[in-house]
Amino acid sequence: MRKTVEDYITTIPDYPEPGIMFRDITSVLQDAEGFHLAIDEMIRLLDGLDFDVVCGAESRGFVFGAPIAYALGKPFVLVRKAGKLPRETVRQSYELEYGQATVEMHTDSIRPGQRVVLVDDLIATGGTIEASAKLVERLGGQVSKIIFLMELAGLKGRERLARYDVDSVVIYPGK
């Protein structure tokens, strides 16, 4: 029987608190076949899509986005936490459950009119990737698609990203 990406994801009940089912992707990365399958499945989500750039959100978006860009012969652009990029940046803040966060991109990382695929490991509430999409758009790029390895549908991040084409390899119904 052929394994799926979900077979490589480890679920830890009651972590970090009771009632939470933590979906751990490190078990995917630690297995060469699991990691290869994850990248292949994410690339499959892009079949037939015409785009120019792959963009990944810090930090696990780098882990999945860079090999996707490499495999497809596309440039890879970083979305980083504030203060981590050395050149001129554009920044976007967003709300967290308890506070605020800010992400940045180099101002020269996306050219006007470029079609961008955003990549991250997980969609929960969608805040980080929504902020990333806003950065792409502020630089004149067009978000062609947003892809994730997994989705926690109960946290309704897809609703927050309703104006974008969003796809996930594995979708868990809960939180």
PDB file of C-alpha atoms in Angstrom:
ATOM      1  CA  MET A   1       0.000   0.000   0.000  1.00  0.00           C
ATOM      2  CA  ARG A   2       1.319   3.436  -1.002  1.00  0.00           C
ATOM      3  CA  LYS A   3       1.951   5.841   1.873  1.00  0.00           C
ATOM      4  CA  THR A   4       0.450   9.329   1.965  1.00  0.00           C
ATOM      5  CA  VAL A   5       1.889  12.504   3.468  1.00  0.00           C
ATOM      6  CA  GLU A   6      -0.549  12.127   6.346  1.00  0.00           C
ATOM      7  CA  ASP A   7       1.085   8.793   7.206  1.00  0.00           C
ATOM      8  CA  TYR A   8       4.326  10.680   7.958  1.00  0.00           C
ATOM      9  CA  ILE A   9       2.749  13.389  10.147  1.00  0.00           C
ATOM     10  CA  THR A  10       2.870  12.582  13.870  1.00  0.00           C
ATOM     11  CA  THR A  11      -0.133  13.586  15.953  1.00  0.00           C
ATOM     12  CA  ILE A  12       0.535  14.370  19.609  1.00  0.00           C
ATOM     13  CA  PRO A  13      -2.633  14.536  21.716  1.00  0.00           C
ATOM     14  CA  ASP A  14      -2.964  17.193  24.423  1.00  0.00           C
ATOM     15  CA  TYR A  15       0.060  19.236  23.334  1.00  0.00           C
ATOM     16  CA  PRO A  16       0.737  22.016  24.185  1.00  0.00           C
ATOM     17  CA  GLU A  17      -2.423  21.883  26.298  1.00  0.00           C
ATOM     18  CA  PRO A  18      -5.316  19.485  26.915  1.00  0.00           C
ATOM     19  CA  GLY A  19      -7.692  19.116  23.980  1.00  0.00           C
ATOM     20  CA  ILE A  20      -5.160  20.142  21.320  1.00  0.00           C
ATOM     21  CA  MET A  21      -4.088  17.620  18.676  1.00  0.00           C
ATOM     22  CA  PHE A  22      -0.628  18.846  17.662  1.00  0.00           C
ATOM     23  CA  ARG A  23       0.302  17.904  14.084  1.00  0.00           C
ATOM     24  CA  ASP A  24       4.095  17.563  13.991  1.00  0.00           C
ATOM     25  CA  ILE A  25       5.772  17.885  10.588  1.00  0.00           C
ATOM     26  CA  THR A  26       9.269  17.160  11.864  1.00  0.00           C
ATOM     27  CA  SER A  27       8.499  13.479  11.374  1.00  0.00           C
ATOM     28  CA  VAL A  28       7.892  14.245   7.685  1.00  0.00           C
ATOM     29  CA  LEU A  29      11.236  16.026   7.380  1.00  0.00           C
ATOM     30  CA  GLN A  30      13.151  13.303   9.239  1.00  0.00           C
ATOM     31  CA  ASP A  31      12.108  10.667   6.734  1.00  0.00           C
ATOM     32  CA  ALA A  32      13.650  11.020   3.255  1.00  0.00           C
ATOM     33  CA  GLU A  33      10.666   9.355   1.574  1.00  0.00           C
ATOM     34  CA  GLY A  34       8.189  11.431   3.589  1.00  0.00           C
ATOM     35  CA  PHE A  35       9.961  14.691   2.763  1.00  0.00           C
ATOM     36  CA  HIS A  36      10.228  13.761  -0.925  1.00  0.00           C
ATOM     37  CA  LEU A  37       6.522  12.871  -0.999  1.00  0.00           C
ATOM     38  CA  ALA A  38       5.570  16.133   0.751  1.00  0.00           C
ATOM     39  CA  ILE A  39       7.470  18.228  -1.812  1.00  0.00           C
ATOM     40  CA  ASP A  40       6.059  16.209  -4.716  1.00  0.00           C
ATOM     41  CA  GLU A  41       2.494  16.582  -3.420  1.00  0.00           C
ATOM     42  CA  MET A  42       2.914  20.334  -2.939  1.00  0.00           C
ATOM     43  CA  ILE A  43       4.309  20.648  -6.470  1.00  0.00           C
ATOM     44  CA  ARG A  44       1.302  18.693  -7.735  1.00  0.00           C
ATOM     45  CA  LEU A  45      -0.934  21.457  -6.294  1.00  0.00           C
ATOM     46  CA  LEU A  46       0.716  23.773  -8.842  1.00  0.00           C
ATOM     47  CA  ASP A  47       0.047  21.620 -11.920  1.00  0.00           C
ATOM     48  CA  GLY A  48      -0.930  23.788 -14.866  1.00  0.00           C
ATOM     49  CA  LEU A  49      -0.333  27.080 -13.000  1.00  0.00           C
ATOM     50  CA  ASP A  50       1.703  29.747 -14.785  1.00  0.00           C
ATOM     51  CA  PHE A  51       3.756  31.753 -12.264  1.00  0.00           C
ATOM     52  CA  ASP A  52       7.113  33.478 -11.880  1.00  0.00           C
ATOM     53  CA  VAL A  53       8.255  33.290  -8.243  1.00  0.00           C
ATOM     54  CA  VAL A  54       7.946  31.029  -5.196  1.00  0.00           C
ATOM     55  CA  CYS A  55       7.804  32.889  -1.910  1.00  0.00           C
ATOM     56  CA  GLY A  56       8.084  31.227   1.517  1.00  0.00           C
ATOM     57  CA  ALA A  57       7.159  32.480   4.983  1.00  0.00           C
ATOM     58  CA  GLU A  58       9.682  32.104   7.813  1.00  0.00           C
ATOM     59  CA  SER A  59      10.661  29.567   8.781  1.00  0.00           C
ATOM     60  CA  ARG A  60       8.986  26.378   7.654  1.00  0.00           C
ATOM     61  CA  GLY A  61       7.860  28.043   4.439  1.00  0.00           C
ATOM     62  CA  PHE A  62      11.579  28.111   3.611  1.00  0.00           C
ATOM     63  CA  VAL A  63      11.854  24.363   4.239  1.00  0.00           C
ATOM     64  CA  PHE A  64       9.108  23.582   1.715  1.00  0.00           C
ATOM     65  CA  GLY A  65       9.282  26.587  -0.612  1.00  0.00           C
ATOM     66  CA  ALA A  66      12.980  26.422  -1.491  1.00  0.00           C
ATOM     67  CA  PRO A  67      12.928  22.826  -2.807  1.00  0.00           C
ATOM     68  CA  ILE A  68       9.723  23.575  -4.731  1.00  0.00           C
ATOM     69  CA  ALA A  69      11.369  26.606  -6.365  1.00  0.00           C
ATOM     70  CA  TYR A  70      14.494  24.584  -7.126  1.00  0.00           C
ATOM     71  CA  ALA A  71      12.529  21.698  -8.663  1.00  0.00           C
ATOM     72  CA  LEU A  72      10.489  24.060 -10.842  1.00  0.00           C
ATOM     73  CA  GLY A  73      13.381  26.327 -11.846  1.00  0.00           C
ATOM     74  CA  LYS A  74      11.886  29.410 -10.172  1.00  0.00           C
ATOM     75  CA  PRO A  75      13.468  32.054  -7.941  1.00  0.00           C
ATOM     76  CA  PHE A  76      12.773  31.821  -4.212  1.00  0.00           C
ATOM     77  CA  VAL A  77      11.882  34.881  -2.135  1.00  0.00           C
ATOM     78  CA  LEU A  78      11.947  35.065   1.656  1.00  0.00           C
ATOM     79  CA  VAL A  79       9.303  36.559   3.930  1.00  0.00           C
ATOM     80  CA  ARG A  80      11.099  37.096   7.249  1.00  0.00           C
ATOM     81  CA  LYS A  81      10.320  38.239  10.745  1.00  0.00           C
ATOM     82  CA  ALA A  82      10.993  41.957  11.222  1.00  0.00           C
ATOM     83  CA  GLY A  83      14.622  42.998  11.545  1.00  0.00           C
ATOM     84  CA  LYS A  84      16.185  39.949   9.862  1.00  0.00           C
ATOM     85  CA  LEU A  85      16.734  41.250   6.316  1.00  0.00           C
ATOM     86  CA  PRO A  86      19.812  43.401   5.584  1.00  0.00           C
ATOM     87  CA  ARG A  87      18.578  45.634   2.751  1.00  0.00           C
ATOM     88  CA  GLU A  88      15.638  47.992   2.324  1.00  0.00           C
ATOM     89  CA  THR A  89      12.377  46.268   3.225  1.00  0.00           C
ATOM     90  CA  VAL A  90       8.638  46.626   3.122  1.00  0.00           C
ATOM     91  CA  ARG A  91       6.824  45.442   6.256  1.00  0.00           C
ATOM     92  CA  GLN A  92       3.375  44.268   7.240  1.00  0.00           C
ATOM     93  CA  SER A  93       2.041  43.799  10.764  1.00  0.00           C
ATOM     94  CA  TYR A  94      -0.762  41.451  11.694  1.00  0.00           C
ATOM     95  CA  GLU A  95      -2.679  40.408  14.785  1.00  0.00           C
ATOM     96  CA  LEU A  96      -1.876  37.323  16.813  1.00  0.00           C
ATOM     97  CA  GLU A  97      -4.107  35.796  19.448  1.00  0.00           C
ATOM     98  CA  TYR A  98      -2.183  37.719  22.123  1.00  0.00           C
ATOM     99  CA  GLY A  99      -0.318  40.547  20.454  1.00  0.00           C
ATOM    100  CA  GLN A 100       1.065  41.494  17.094  1.00  0.00           C
ATOM    101  CA  ALA A 101       3.776  40.311  14.695  1.00  0.00           C
ATOM    102  CA  THR A 102       5.482  41.877  11.698  1.00  0.00           C
ATOM    103  CA  VAL A 103       6.942  40.312   8.562  1.00  0.00           C
ATOM    104  CA  GLU A 104       9.185  41.863   5.921  1.00  0.00           C
ATOM    105  CA  MET A 105      10.442  41.374   2.383  1.00  0.00           C
ATOM    106  CA  HIS A 106      13.226  43.119   0.497  1.00  0.00           C
ATOM    107  CA  THR A 107      11.746  45.893  -1.629  1.00  0.00           C
ATOM    108  CA  ASP A 108      13.458  44.480  -4.729  1.00  0.00           C
ATOM    109  CA  SER A 109      12.339  40.867  -4.202  1.00  0.00           C
ATOM    110  CA  ILE A 110       9.135  41.074  -6.268  1.00  0.00           C
ATOM    111  CA  ARG A 111       8.823  43.092  -9.460  1.00  0.00           C
ATOM    112  CA  PRO A 112       5.524  44.641 -10.554  1.00  0.00           C
ATOM    113  CA  GLY A 113       3.408  42.147 -12.470  1.00  0.00           C
ATOM    114  CA  GLN A 114       5.186  39.025 -11.234  1.00  0.00           C
ATOM    115  CA  ARG A 115       2.907  36.094 -10.445  1.00  0.00           C
ATOM    116  CA  VAL A 116       3.748  34.641  -7.045  1.00  0.00           C
ATOM    117  CA  VAL A 117       3.063  31.343  -5.288  1.00  0.00           C
ATOM    118  CA  LEU A 118       3.182  31.621  -1.495  1.00  0.00           C
ATOM    119  CA  VAL A 119       4.244  28.528   0.473  1.00  0.00           C
ATOM    120  CA  ASP A 120       4.024  27.608   4.144  1.00  0.00           C
ATOM    121  CA  ASP A 121       3.823  24.398   6.125  1.00  0.00           C
ATOM    122  CA  LEU A 122       0.532  25.061   7.893  1.00  0.00           C
ATOM    123  CA  ILE A 123      -2.574  27.177   7.625  1.00  0.00           C
ATOM    124  CA  ALA A 124      -4.196  27.742  10.985  1.00  0.00           C
ATOM    125  CA  THR A 125      -5.721  31.233  11.354  1.00  0.00           C
ATOM    126  CA  GLY A 126      -4.026  32.493   8.176  1.00  0.00           C
ATOM    127  CA  GLY A 127      -2.491  35.651   9.665  1.00  0.00           C
ATOM    128  CA  THR A 128       1.119  35.142   8.610  1.00  0.00           C
ATOM    129  CA  ILE A 129       0.338  34.184   5.044  1.00  0.00           C
ATOM    130  CA  GLU A 130      -2.249  36.957   4.684  1.00  0.00           C
ATOM    131  CA  ALA A 131       0.425  39.471   5.758  1.00  0.00           C
ATOM    132  CA  SER A 132       2.829  37.848   3.270  1.00  0.00           C
ATOM    133  CA  ALA A 133       0.263  38.198   0.467  1.00  0.00           C
ATOM    134  CA  LYS A 134      -0.212  41.869   1.316  1.00  0.00           C
ATOM    135  CA  LEU A 135       3.549  42.401   1.018  1.00  0.00           C
ATOM    136  CA  VAL A 136       3.601  40.761  -2.418  1.00  0.00           C
ATOM    137  CA  GLU A 137       0.732  42.983  -3.534  1.00  0.00           C
ATOM    138  CA  ARG A 138       2.321  46.157  -2.105  1.00  0.00           C
ATOM    139  CA  LEU A 139       5.388  45.403  -4.239  1.00  0.00           C
ATOM    140  CA  GLY A 140       3.169  45.094  -7.330  1.00  0.00           C
ATOM    141  CA  GLY A 141       3.075  41.303  -7.503  1.00  0.00           C
ATOM    142  CA  GLN A 142       0.029  39.129  -7.999  1.00  0.00           C
ATOM    143  CA  VAL A 143      -0.645  36.206  -5.662  1.00  0.00           C
ATOM    144  CA  SER A 144      -1.405  33.362  -8.080  1.00  0.00           C
ATOM    145  CA  LYS A 145      -1.815  30.656  -5.447  1.00  0.00           C
ATOM    146  CA  ILE A 146      -1.127  29.874  -1.794  1.00  0.00           C
ATOM    147  CA  ILE A 147      -0.190  26.313  -0.852  1.00  0.00           C
ATOM    148  CA  PHE A 148       0.313  24.519   2.442  1.00  0.00           C
ATOM    149  CA  LEU A 149       1.417  21.074   3.479  1.00  0.00           C
ATOM    150  CA  MET A 150      -1.418  20.894   5.998  1.00  0.00           C
ATOM    151  CA  GLU A 151      -4.485  22.783   7.097  1.00  0.00           C
ATOM    152  CA  LEU A 152      -6.324  22.947  10.404  1.00  0.00           C
ATOM    153  CA  ALA A 153      -9.769  23.666   8.956  1.00  0.00           C
ATOM    154  CA  GLY A 154     -11.365  24.282  12.367  1.00  0.00           C
ATOM    155  CA  LEU A 155      -9.331  27.485  12.760  1.00  0.00           C
ATOM    156  CA  LYS A 156     -10.922  28.941   9.599  1.00  0.00           C
ATOM    157  CA  GLY A 157      -7.757  30.339   8.020  1.00  0.00           C
ATOM    158  CA  ARG A 158      -9.103  29.553   4.557  1.00  0.00           C
ATOM    159  CA  GLU A 159     -11.981  31.970   5.216  1.00  0.00           C
ATOM    160  CA  ARG A 160      -9.478  34.716   6.017  1.00  0.00           C
ATOM    161  CA  LEU A 161      -7.785  33.998   2.682  1.00  0.00           C
ATOM    162  CA  ALA A 162     -11.043  33.664   0.720  1.00  0.00           C
ATOM    163  CA  ARG A 163      -9.935  36.071  -2.035  1.00  0.00           C
ATOM    164  CA  TYR A 164      -6.982  33.827  -2.914  1.00  0.00           C
ATOM    165  CA  ASP A 165      -6.626  30.417  -4.537  1.00  0.00           C
ATOM    166  CA  VAL A 166      -5.664  28.268  -1.527  1.00  0.00           C
ATOM    167  CA  ASP A 167      -4.794  24.573  -1.489  1.00  0.00           C
ATOM    168  CA  SER A 168      -3.421  22.116   1.068  1.00  0.00           C
ATOM    169  CA  VAL A 169      -2.034  18.598   0.778  1.00  0.00           C
ATOM    170  CA  VAL A 170      -3.561  17.372   4.065  1.00  0.00           C
ATOM    171  CA  ILE A 171      -6.664  18.884   5.672  1.00  0.00           C
ATOM    172  CA  TYR A 172      -7.556  18.135   9.285  1.00  0.00           C
ATOM    173  CA  PRO A 173     -11.150  19.031  10.186  1.00  0.00           C
ATOM    174  CA  GLY A 174     -10.441  20.256  13.734  1.00  0.00           C
ATOM    175  CA  LYS A 175      -8.025  22.593  15.423  1.00  0.00           C
TER     176      LYS A 175
END
